[in-house]
Amino acid sequence: MKTIKTFISIILVAITCSWIPVDFLTDIENRYQLFKEKYPYTFIDLSFNQPSYSPGDTVFFSMRYLYENYQPVKGTSLVNVNLISGEGTLVKSVRFKILDGLGSNQLVIPEDIDPGVYKLIAFTDWMRNFGAEAFFHSTLPVVSRYKFSNSYVLDKPVQFYSEGGHLIELLPNKVLVTGSAGITVPIYDDLGNIVENVTLNKFGVGTFLLTPENGKNYYGSSKNKKIQLPPTEEDGIAIRFALESQEKMVNLSIKKRSKYFNQKTFLLLLSEGNILLKQEIVFNENGMVNLRLPANNKARAVHQLYILDASGKELCQRVFVPTVSSNINVNVESKKNTKQRELFSFGVSVVNEEGKLVESDISISVFQKNLFKDTTNSYVDILSTLHTKKYNSDAEPFLNDILISKKWTRINWESLLDGKSPDFQFPFINKIKLIGSVLSKENGKPAPDSTQVIAYLLKNTMGYEAYTKDGDFEIPLIFDFWDDDAVFVSARNKSKCIDDQYSISLREDIIEMNDRWKSEETDFLDLYASYSLKKNLVLKSFNFFEKKNSEIESLKSPNEVLEEEFQGVDQISKIADYVVFPTMEDLLKEVVPFVQVKKRGADKTVQLYYRYEKSVLFYKHDPVYVVDGKMTTNTEKFLGFKPEELLSIKVINNPNKLAQLGSLGQYGIIFIESKKGNLLKEPSENIFPVVGLSKSTWASHKEEFNSELHSGIPSLRSTLYWNPSMKADSKEPIHVNFMTSDDVGLMRVEINGLTKDGRLFFGQSSFSVELNSNRK
């Protein structure tokens, strides 16, 4: 009995303890840790082989895909890299896969591109959950003759941001102003009294202190437009940072008789996904709290400071970087001079604050320094390097001021405490997907559920099938395919093609970029553009005289790839062997075996059949047509072709072959080749462009450089050496060897890297290449 009473007492104590609430800070930290594991924040860092490019150049880059603690994302990841113009249009796109967060690839700039400053963005589908600001952004100058002035946002409006996100009356508030570089913005109150004039620097930013009076709102003026500052709030918490001193401080203040004297408030300081500081805030009698920020060996990382009430409501926040200096040093040991076409070597040591070698992954580029004296700096550049290792050196003094405009929106603390899941639409995936819909052409209603959707990649010759629900479909392309391709998509209901009744559309994989900018050419010639033009002329000249005569390859049929993939055709009809028929219907009837045209009122259908020894198999519905390498199910268009424009008609009607094509070949295949090869002048409404995977080619370019040095062709290279991924250990420095080219002058070595413990770093050095009178 005593044992039973003891057991009951233990249960009652346990139940009573379960009623005791966990304190706020412990509870929110526990919930945050679970959230972080389930919804990790990720970002991308890119390093390039040189600062700017010309039309037709290849942009080589190394990539690191990292969690917010700067550790590589494990597994295979699918990455998108887009080149965007100042008008916001997509110029070029590549996709590729990286393993365990590290990889390299390239993007070829179109030869017909207009010169200008472009933006290169990189992202994964998972990163879309955090918005476009989470993507990697970098400006990419494309020069053809002249230098560019600084790029700037078109009609960039003047905007105001208060430090912490609120403008509190009777308290000193730091206010950020952004707009066009060099303008002066007057600040005035409700009565029109000027309280400040703010001149924006070359990055289009400026700051001033404002202590709002009771009930007053404040305004700025630009281009005769009145722009309101953030509305003055009667009560709240003001944040002021002091990051210039040795001890990094934050000051919180409230006014007299503020409700926050008696209300519980809490501070959370985060960096790299970790909570560095959590504590309850107690204001002194003057309404002040001064906090020393904790030391952090990764103080270059972005920090987020939140002030919350007891329900998790965010009262204010501040994004900042404690320091822009690095505690990782890169030492380059090399000769200061070398000669043309000679072996050049240098050593690279990556050391920590104690001077010890550290394990790291690095990318190294060596390029002609004199060709890239001026690189484009812009406001965009600063904001896009928050996670990376090097800030714009000119912008460093203004970085934390600019960060007043940033908000860290990845987490909603109230929803976290309420147990609500974030509305994440994009999963971690490493496969390309086709997402689209099938809707009635007559009334826009969705196709019946379980309508079959067939997709076929025309260049990579792979087919897939899926089914609709509410008119929508999703097709994972489970096998890797390469380069740009086109996909043919067809819909069938109850085994009958319904492409003539329903329109098929694919969701465009476009990222909406709100920024618009323009870049203006100056009157000064760009050194790299001039060099690139001369190099191309020299190489074309030498290649012309070195070129050997070769036999002209016979023209291939545009249908050849698909014919081979389908194991050859069963019947061939060469139209030139016959008299010209007035219509396709006559031609099919008289010349092409196993094809017949049936009429039902005004409608015409094409039907294939196959003859066995003792029976005939008639296929129920129209076949798929392959016209000059393009697929269509449009029988009306097929019957409308003019026979005199055709070279041949080929047929696959063997059921054994067709069975291997699945639903695509269910009713046979007809190949049509025309004399001009462009019979389908208008793009088929069922064919869509799709971007495949890009293979990294840096290794093959490396071999080209080496072979070039042993030929009689001049070796001219803006980038002398590029290695996107080298491993440094803690035992000895990395040693790099390469041959110099025929170029002379000052060469720059740039080293970007990531230590094993998650610290990004950047280093540089230079050496000179002199004339070599003994070169061959």
PDB file of N, CA and C in Angstrom, residues 609-689:
ATOM      1  N   TYR A 609      -1.873   1.675 -89.747  1.00  0.00           N
ATOM      2  CA  TYR A 609      -2.216   0.284 -89.496  1.00  0.00           C
ATOM      3  C   TYR A 609      -0.986  -0.572 -89.728  1.00  0.00           C
ATOM      4  N   TYR A 610      -1.055  -1.804 -89.229  1.00  0.00           N
ATOM      5  CA  TYR A 610       0.065  -2.739 -89.344  1.00  0.00           C
ATOM      6  C   TYR A 610      -0.484  -4.076 -89.802  1.00  0.00           C
ATOM      7  N   ARG A 611       0.171  -4.660 -90.805  1.00  0.00           N
ATOM      8  CA  ARG A 611      -0.328  -5.901 -91.385  1.00  0.00           C
ATOM      9  C   ARG A 611       0.465  -7.103 -90.847  1.00  0.00           C
ATOM     10  N   TYR A 612      -0.273  -7.973 -90.154  1.00  0.00           N
ATOM     11  CA  TYR A 612       0.294  -9.259 -89.773  1.00  0.00           C
ATOM     12  C   TYR A 612       0.094 -10.234 -90.944  1.00  0.00           C
ATOM     13  N   GLU A 613       0.504 -11.475 -90.757  1.00  0.00           N
ATOM     14  CA  GLU A 613       0.346 -12.469 -91.834  1.00  0.00           C
ATOM     15  C   GLU A 613      -1.118 -12.720 -92.157  1.00  0.00           C
ATOM     16  N   LYS A 614      -1.946 -12.787 -91.109  1.00  0.00           N
ATOM     17  CA  LYS A 614      -3.344 -13.151 -91.337  1.00  0.00           C
ATOM     18  C   LYS A 614      -4.329 -12.105 -90.821  1.00  0.00           C
ATOM     19  N   SER A 615      -3.814 -11.002 -90.351  1.00  0.00           N
ATOM     20  CA  SER A 615      -4.721  -9.964 -89.827  1.00  0.00           C
ATOM     21  C   SER A 615      -4.093  -8.587 -89.971  1.00  0.00           C
ATOM     22  N   VAL A 616      -4.911  -7.588 -89.707  1.00  0.00           N
ATOM     23  CA  VAL A 616      -4.453  -6.205 -89.782  1.00  0.00           C
ATOM     24  C   VAL A 616      -4.805  -5.491 -88.478  1.00  0.00           C
ATOM     25  N   LEU A 617      -3.812  -4.779 -87.901  1.00  0.00           N
ATOM     26  CA  LEU A 617      -4.028  -3.993 -86.681  1.00  0.00           C
ATOM     27  C   LEU A 617      -4.204  -2.539 -87.077  1.00  0.00           C
ATOM     28  N   PHE A 618      -5.369  -1.969 -86.773  1.00  0.00           N
ATOM     29  CA  PHE A 618      -5.626  -0.551 -87.027  1.00  0.00           C
ATOM     30  C   PHE A 618      -5.478   0.224 -85.715  1.00  0.00           C
ATOM     31  N   TYR A 619      -4.676   1.263 -85.749  1.00  0.00           N
ATOM     32  CA  TYR A 619      -4.521   2.107 -84.568  1.00  0.00           C
ATOM     33  C   TYR A 619      -5.714   3.065 -84.489  1.00  0.00           C
ATOM     34  N   LYS A 620      -6.206   3.270 -83.273  1.00  0.00           N
ATOM     35  CA  LYS A 620      -7.493   3.951 -83.089  1.00  0.00           C
ATOM     36  C   LYS A 620      -7.468   5.436 -83.423  1.00  0.00           C
ATOM     37  N   HIS A 621      -6.367   6.102 -83.095  1.00  0.00           N
ATOM     38  CA  HIS A 621      -6.363   7.561 -83.198  1.00  0.00           C
ATOM     39  C   HIS A 621      -5.163   8.051 -84.005  1.00  0.00           C
ATOM     40  N   ASP A 622      -5.093   9.383 -84.188  1.00  0.00           N
ATOM     41  CA  ASP A 622      -4.043   9.994 -84.991  1.00  0.00           C
ATOM     42  C   ASP A 622      -2.669   9.744 -84.374  1.00  0.00           C
ATOM     43  N   PRO A 623      -1.641   9.634 -85.228  1.00  0.00           N
ATOM     44  CA  PRO A 623      -0.283   9.427 -84.721  1.00  0.00           C
ATOM     45  C   PRO A 623       0.339  10.737 -84.242  1.00  0.00           C
ATOM     46  N   VAL A 624       1.551  10.642 -83.758  1.00  0.00           N
ATOM     47  CA  VAL A 624       2.378  11.820 -83.473  1.00  0.00           C
ATOM     48  C   VAL A 624       3.205  12.108 -84.717  1.00  0.00           C
ATOM     49  N   TYR A 625       3.306  13.383 -85.096  1.00  0.00           N
ATOM     50  CA  TYR A 625       4.071  13.784 -86.267  1.00  0.00           C
ATOM     51  C   TYR A 625       5.382  14.425 -85.813  1.00  0.00           C
ATOM     52  N   VAL A 626       6.471  14.021 -86.458  1.00  0.00           N
ATOM     53  CA  VAL A 626       7.772  14.649 -86.216  1.00  0.00           C
ATOM     54  C   VAL A 626       8.152  15.384 -87.492  1.00  0.00           C
ATOM     55  N   VAL A 627       8.089  16.710 -87.452  1.00  0.00           N
ATOM     56  CA  VAL A 627       8.292  17.544 -88.641  1.00  0.00           C
ATOM     57  C   VAL A 627       9.603  18.312 -88.486  1.00  0.00           C
ATOM     58  N   ASP A 628      10.593  17.924 -89.271  1.00  0.00           N
ATOM     59  CA  ASP A 628      11.907  18.585 -89.214  1.00  0.00           C
ATOM     60  C   ASP A 628      12.430  18.665 -87.783  1.00  0.00           C
ATOM     61  N   GLY A 629      12.311  17.559 -87.061  1.00  0.00           N
ATOM     62  CA  GLY A 629      12.838  17.467 -85.705  1.00  0.00           C
ATOM     63  C   GLY A 629      11.919  17.980 -84.621  1.00  0.00           C
ATOM     64  N   LYS A 630      10.730  18.488 -84.989  1.00  0.00           N
ATOM     65  CA  LYS A 630       9.781  19.006 -84.005  1.00  0.00           C
ATOM     66  C   LYS A 630       8.529  18.142 -83.988  1.00  0.00           C
ATOM     67  N   MET A 631       7.993  17.941 -82.798  1.00  0.00           N
ATOM     68  CA  MET A 631       6.802  17.094 -82.652  1.00  0.00           C
ATOM     69  C   MET A 631       5.535  17.929 -82.648  1.00  0.00           C
ATOM     70  N   THR A 632       4.467  17.320 -83.159  1.00  0.00           N
ATOM     71  CA  THR A 632       3.149  17.940 -83.100  1.00  0.00           C
ATOM     72  C   THR A 632       2.093  16.848 -83.188  1.00  0.00           C
ATOM     73  N   THR A 633       0.923  17.158 -82.686  1.00  0.00           N
ATOM     74  CA  THR A 633      -0.222  16.248 -82.829  1.00  0.00           C
ATOM     75  C   THR A 633      -1.282  16.875 -83.721  1.00  0.00           C
ATOM     76  N   ASN A 634      -0.931  17.937 -84.407  1.00  0.00           N
ATOM     77  CA  ASN A 634      -1.895  18.706 -85.199  1.00  0.00           C
ATOM     78  C   ASN A 634      -2.073  18.074 -86.580  1.00  0.00           C
ATOM     79  N   THR A 635      -3.118  17.259 -86.728  1.00  0.00           N
ATOM     80  CA  THR A 635      -3.394  16.589 -88.000  1.00  0.00           C
ATOM     81  C   THR A 635      -3.787  17.576 -89.081  1.00  0.00           C
ATOM     82  N   GLU A 636      -4.513  18.612 -88.702  1.00  0.00           N
ATOM     83  CA  GLU A 636      -4.921  19.618 -89.683  1.00  0.00           C
ATOM     84  C   GLU A 636      -3.702  20.288 -90.312  1.00  0.00           C
ATOM     85  N   LYS A 637      -2.716  20.609 -89.472  1.00  0.00           N
ATOM     86  CA  LYS A 637      -1.502  21.232 -90.004  1.00  0.00           C
ATOM     87  C   LYS A 637      -0.748  20.249 -90.890  1.00  0.00           C
ATOM     88  N   PHE A 638      -0.692  18.975 -90.482  1.00  0.00           N
ATOM     89  CA  PHE A 638      -0.013  17.954 -91.276  1.00  0.00           C
ATOM     90  C   PHE A 638      -0.647  17.815 -92.658  1.00  0.00           C
ATOM     91  N   LEU A 639      -1.974  17.758 -92.701  1.00  0.00           N
ATOM     92  CA  LEU A 639      -2.662  17.606 -93.981  1.00  0.00           C
ATOM     93  C   LEU A 639      -2.609  18.882 -94.811  1.00  0.00           C
ATOM     94  N   GLY A 640      -2.236  19.978 -94.217  1.00  0.00           N
ATOM     95  CA  GLY A 640      -2.144  21.234 -94.947  1.00  0.00           C
ATOM     96  C   GLY A 640      -0.791  21.467 -95.597  1.00  0.00           C
ATOM     97  N   PHE A 641       0.191  20.569 -95.364  1.00  0.00           N
ATOM     98  CA  PHE A 641       1.492  20.726 -96.007  1.00  0.00           C
ATOM     99  C   PHE A 641       1.356  20.573 -97.526  1.00  0.00           C
ATOM    100  N   LYS A 642       2.246  21.222 -98.262  1.00  0.00           N
ATOM    101  CA  LYS A 642       2.276  21.083 -99.718  1.00  0.00           C
ATOM    102  C   LYS A 642       3.265  19.985-100.100  1.00  0.00           C
ATOM    103  N   PRO A 643       2.839  18.973-100.825  1.00  0.00           N
ATOM    104  CA  PRO A 643       3.726  17.849-101.158  1.00  0.00           C
ATOM    105  C   PRO A 643       5.015  18.277-101.842  1.00  0.00           C
ATOM    106  N   GLU A 644       4.981  19.355-102.660  1.00  0.00           N
ATOM    107  CA  GLU A 644       6.186  19.753-103.374  1.00  0.00           C
ATOM    108  C   GLU A 644       7.267  20.305-102.440  1.00  0.00           C
ATOM    109  N   GLU A 645       6.919  20.586-101.143  1.00  0.00           N
ATOM    110  CA  GLU A 645       7.896  21.090-100.190  1.00  0.00           C
ATOM    111  C   GLU A 645       8.617  19.969 -99.438  1.00  0.00           C
ATOM    112  N   LEU A 646       8.202  18.725 -99.672  1.00  0.00           N
ATOM    113  CA  LEU A 646       8.682  17.605 -98.871  1.00  0.00           C
ATOM    114  C   LEU A 646       9.797  16.830 -99.559  1.00  0.00           C
ATOM    115  N   LEU A 647      10.703  16.277 -98.736  1.00  0.00           N
ATOM    116  CA  LEU A 647      11.716  15.347 -99.218  1.00  0.00           C
ATOM    117  C   LEU A 647      11.293  13.903 -98.996  1.00  0.00           C
ATOM    118  N   SER A 648      10.787  13.645 -97.770  1.00  0.00           N
ATOM    119  CA  SER A 648      10.421  12.258 -97.456  1.00  0.00           C
ATOM    120  C   SER A 648       9.375  12.199 -96.365  1.00  0.00           C
ATOM    121  N   ILE A 649       8.667  11.067 -96.342  1.00  0.00           N
ATOM    122  CA  ILE A 649       7.747  10.722 -95.263  1.00  0.00           C
ATOM    123  C   ILE A 649       8.119   9.328 -94.797  1.00  0.00           C
ATOM    124  N   LYS A 650       8.346   9.176 -93.514  1.00  0.00           N
ATOM    125  CA  LYS A 650       8.735   7.886 -92.947  1.00  0.00           C
ATOM    126  C   LYS A 650       7.745   7.510 -91.853  1.00  0.00           C
ATOM    127  N   VAL A 651       7.553   6.224 -91.690  1.00  0.00           N
ATOM    128  CA  VAL A 651       6.511   5.741 -90.786  1.00  0.00           C
ATOM    129  C   VAL A 651       7.076   4.685 -89.842  1.00  0.00           C
ATOM    130  N   ILE A 652       6.695   4.781 -88.578  1.00  0.00           N
ATOM    131  CA  ILE A 652       6.900   3.678 -87.633  1.00  0.00           C
ATOM    132  C   ILE A 652       5.518   3.155 -87.260  1.00  0.00           C
ATOM    133  N   ASN A 653       5.257   1.911 -87.656  1.00  0.00           N
ATOM    134  CA  ASN A 653       3.957   1.315 -87.329  1.00  0.00           C
ATOM    135  C   ASN A 653       4.082  -0.057 -86.697  1.00  0.00           C
ATOM    136  N   ASN A 654       5.312  -0.519 -86.486  1.00  0.00           N
ATOM    137  CA  ASN A 654       5.528  -1.826 -85.866  1.00  0.00           C
ATOM    138  C   ASN A 654       5.144  -1.754 -84.396  1.00  0.00           C
ATOM    139  N   PRO A 655       4.187  -2.541 -83.953  1.00  0.00           N
ATOM    140  CA  PRO A 655       3.710  -2.459 -82.559  1.00  0.00           C
ATOM    141  C   PRO A 655       4.790  -2.774 -81.532  1.00  0.00           C
ATOM    142  N   ASN A 656       5.758  -3.614 -81.895  1.00  0.00           N
ATOM    143  CA  ASN A 656       6.835  -3.927 -80.948  1.00  0.00           C
ATOM    144  C   ASN A 656       7.716  -2.711 -80.687  1.00  0.00           C
ATOM    145  N   LYS A 657       8.016  -1.957 -81.739  1.00  0.00           N
ATOM    146  CA  LYS A 657       8.791  -0.723 -81.564  1.00  0.00           C
ATOM    147  C   LYS A 657       7.986   0.321 -80.805  1.00  0.00           C
ATOM    148  N   LEU A 658       6.735   0.468 -81.217  1.00  0.00           N
ATOM    149  CA  LEU A 658       5.907   1.504 -80.608  1.00  0.00           C
ATOM    150  C   LEU A 658       5.665   1.247 -79.130  1.00  0.00           C
ATOM    151  N   ALA A 659       5.606  -0.025 -78.741  1.00  0.00           N
ATOM    152  CA  ALA A 659       5.367  -0.368 -77.336  1.00  0.00           C
ATOM    153  C   ALA A 659       6.477   0.170 -76.439  1.00  0.00           C
ATOM    154  N   GLN A 660       7.712   0.262 -76.990  1.00  0.00           N
ATOM    155  CA  GLN A 660       8.832   0.750 -76.197  1.00  0.00           C
ATOM    156  C   GLN A 660       8.797   2.269 -76.009  1.00  0.00           C
ATOM    157  N   LEU A 661       7.942   2.926 -76.794  1.00  0.00           N
ATOM    158  CA  LEU A 661       7.811   4.381 -76.669  1.00  0.00           C
ATOM    159  C   LEU A 661       6.727   4.779 -75.692  1.00  0.00           C
ATOM    160  N   GLY A 662       6.034   3.795 -75.132  1.00  0.00           N
ATOM    161  CA  GLY A 662       4.969   4.095 -74.186  1.00  0.00           C
ATOM    162  C   GLY A 662       3.795   4.780 -74.859  1.00  0.00           C
ATOM    163  N   SER A 663       3.170   5.676 -74.113  1.00  0.00           N
ATOM    164  CA  SER A 663       1.976   6.346 -74.630  1.00  0.00           C
ATOM    165  C   SER A 663       2.278   7.238 -75.823  1.00  0.00           C
ATOM    166  N   LEU A 664       3.518   7.722 -75.914  1.00  0.00           N
ATOM    167  CA  LEU A 664       3.869   8.594 -77.027  1.00  0.00           C
ATOM    168  C   LEU A 664       3.673   7.890 -78.367  1.00  0.00           C
ATOM    169  N   GLY A 665       4.054   6.627 -78.452  1.00  0.00           N
ATOM    170  CA  GLY A 665       3.960   5.902 -79.713  1.00  0.00           C
ATOM    171  C   GLY A 665       2.759   4.996 -79.819  1.00  0.00           C
ATOM    172  N   GLN A 666       1.755   5.244 -79.001  1.00  0.00           N
ATOM    173  CA  GLN A 666       0.600   4.348 -78.918  1.00  0.00           C
ATOM    174  C   GLN A 666      -0.117   4.188 -80.250  1.00  0.00           C
ATOM    175  N   TYR A 667      -0.115   5.241 -81.078  1.00  0.00           N
ATOM    176  CA  TYR A 667      -0.862   5.188 -82.341  1.00  0.00           C
ATOM    177  C   TYR A 667       0.049   5.410 -83.555  1.00  0.00           C
ATOM    178  N   GLY A 668       1.363   5.234 -83.365  1.00  0.00           N
ATOM    179  CA  GLY A 668       2.288   5.336 -84.474  1.00  0.00           C
ATOM    180  C   GLY A 668       2.981   6.678 -84.549  1.00  0.00           C
ATOM    181  N   ILE A 669       4.045   6.721 -85.368  1.00  0.00           N
ATOM    182  CA  ILE A 669       4.842   7.926 -85.560  1.00  0.00           C
ATOM    183  C   ILE A 669       5.024   8.155 -87.055  1.00  0.00           C
ATOM    184  N   ILE A 670       4.836   9.383 -87.517  1.00  0.00           N
ATOM    185  CA  ILE A 670       5.116   9.764 -88.897  1.00  0.00           C
ATOM    186  C   ILE A 670       6.190  10.854 -88.884  1.00  0.00           C
ATOM    187  N   PHE A 671       7.301  10.613 -89.621  1.00  0.00           N
ATOM    188  CA  PHE A 671       8.377  11.592 -89.759  1.00  0.00           C
ATOM    189  C   PHE A 671       8.234  12.309 -91.086  1.00  0.00           C
ATOM    190  N   ILE A 672       8.301  13.631 -91.058  1.00  0.00           N
ATOM    191  CA  ILE A 672       8.232  14.435 -92.272  1.00  0.00           C
ATOM    192  C   ILE A 672       9.484  15.289 -92.347  1.00  0.00           C
ATOM    193  N   GLU A 673      10.212  15.162 -93.464  1.00  0.00           N
ATOM    194  CA  GLU A 673      11.378  16.006 -93.682  1.00  0.00           C
ATOM    195  C   GLU A 673      11.120  16.879 -94.893  1.00  0.00           C
ATOM    196  N   SER A 674      11.309  18.175 -94.743  1.00  0.00           N
ATOM    197  CA  SER A 674      11.059  19.115 -95.833  1.00  0.00           C
ATOM    198  C   SER A 674      12.355  19.501 -96.523  1.00  0.00           C
ATOM    199  N   LYS A 675      12.236  20.142 -97.654  1.00  0.00           N
ATOM    200  CA  LYS A 675      13.407  20.552 -98.429  1.00  0.00           C
ATOM    201  C   LYS A 675      14.183  21.667 -97.724  1.00  0.00           C
ATOM    202  N   LYS A 676      13.475  22.585 -97.088  1.00  0.00           N
ATOM    203  CA  LYS A 676      14.140  23.707 -96.429  1.00  0.00           C
ATOM    204  C   LYS A 676      14.413  23.457 -94.944  1.00  0.00           C
ATOM    205  N   GLY A 677      13.811  22.405 -94.395  1.00  0.00           N
ATOM    206  CA  GLY A 677      14.067  22.070 -92.995  1.00  0.00           C
ATOM    207  C   GLY A 677      13.372  22.942 -91.984  1.00  0.00           C
ATOM    208  N   ASN A 678      12.387  23.732 -92.441  1.00  0.00           N
ATOM    209  CA  ASN A 678      11.678  24.620 -91.501  1.00  0.00           C
ATOM    210  C   ASN A 678      10.187  24.654 -91.818  1.00  0.00           C
ATOM    211  N   LEU A 679       9.619  23.490 -92.030  1.00  0.00           N
ATOM    212  CA  LEU A 679       8.217  23.431 -92.440  1.00  0.00           C
ATOM    213  C   LEU A 679       7.299  24.003 -91.367  1.00  0.00           C
ATOM    214  N   LEU A 680       7.651  23.753 -90.112  1.00  0.00           N
ATOM    215  CA  LEU A 680       6.876  24.354 -89.009  1.00  0.00           C
ATOM    216  C   LEU A 680       7.476  25.729 -88.711  1.00  0.00           C
ATOM    217  N   LYS A 681       7.115  26.698 -89.528  1.00  0.00           N
ATOM    218  CA  LYS A 681       7.698  28.039 -89.383  1.00  0.00           C
ATOM    219  C   LYS A 681       7.301  28.659 -88.051  1.00  0.00           C
ATOM    220  N   GLU A 682       6.052  28.470 -87.662  1.00  0.00           N
ATOM    221  CA  GLU A 682       5.588  28.988 -86.370  1.00  0.00           C
ATOM    222  C   GLU A 682       5.850  27.936 -85.302  1.00  0.00           C
ATOM    223  N   PRO A 683       6.362  28.347 -84.153  1.00  0.00           N
ATOM    224  CA  PRO A 683       6.619  27.390 -83.082  1.00  0.00           C
ATOM    225  C   PRO A 683       5.339  26.649 -82.681  1.00  0.00           C
ATOM    226  N   SER A 684       5.467  25.367 -82.450  1.00  0.00           N
ATOM    227  CA  SER A 684       4.310  24.586 -82.012  1.00  0.00           C
ATOM    228  C   SER A 684       3.876  25.039 -80.631  1.00  0.00           C
ATOM    229  N   GLU A 685       2.576  25.151 -80.425  1.00  0.00           N
ATOM    230  CA  GLU A 685       2.069  25.588 -79.117  1.00  0.00           C
ATOM    231  C   GLU A 685       2.314  24.543 -78.045  1.00  0.00           C
ATOM    232  N   ASN A 686       2.721  23.343 -78.437  1.00  0.00           N
ATOM    233  CA  ASN A 686       2.973  22.277 -77.467  1.00  0.00           C
ATOM    234  C   ASN A 686       4.457  22.025 -77.247  1.00  0.00           C
ATOM    235  N   ILE A 687       5.328  22.883 -77.762  1.00  0.00           N
ATOM    236  CA  ILE A 687       6.768  22.740 -77.561  1.00  0.00           C
ATOM    237  C   ILE A 687       7.266  23.918 -76.730  1.00  0.00           C
ATOM    238  N   PHE A 688       8.002  23.598 -75.670  1.00  0.00           N
ATOM    239  CA  PHE A 688       8.449  24.620 -74.727  1.00  0.00           C
ATOM    240  C   PHE A 688       9.960  24.509 -74.525  1.00  0.00           C
ATOM    241  N   PRO A 689      10.652  25.641 -74.380  1.00  0.00           N
ATOM    242  CA  PRO A 689      12.084  25.574 -74.064  1.00  0.00           C
ATOM    243  C   PRO A 689      12.293  25.101 -72.630  1.00  0.00           C
TER     244      PRO A 689
END
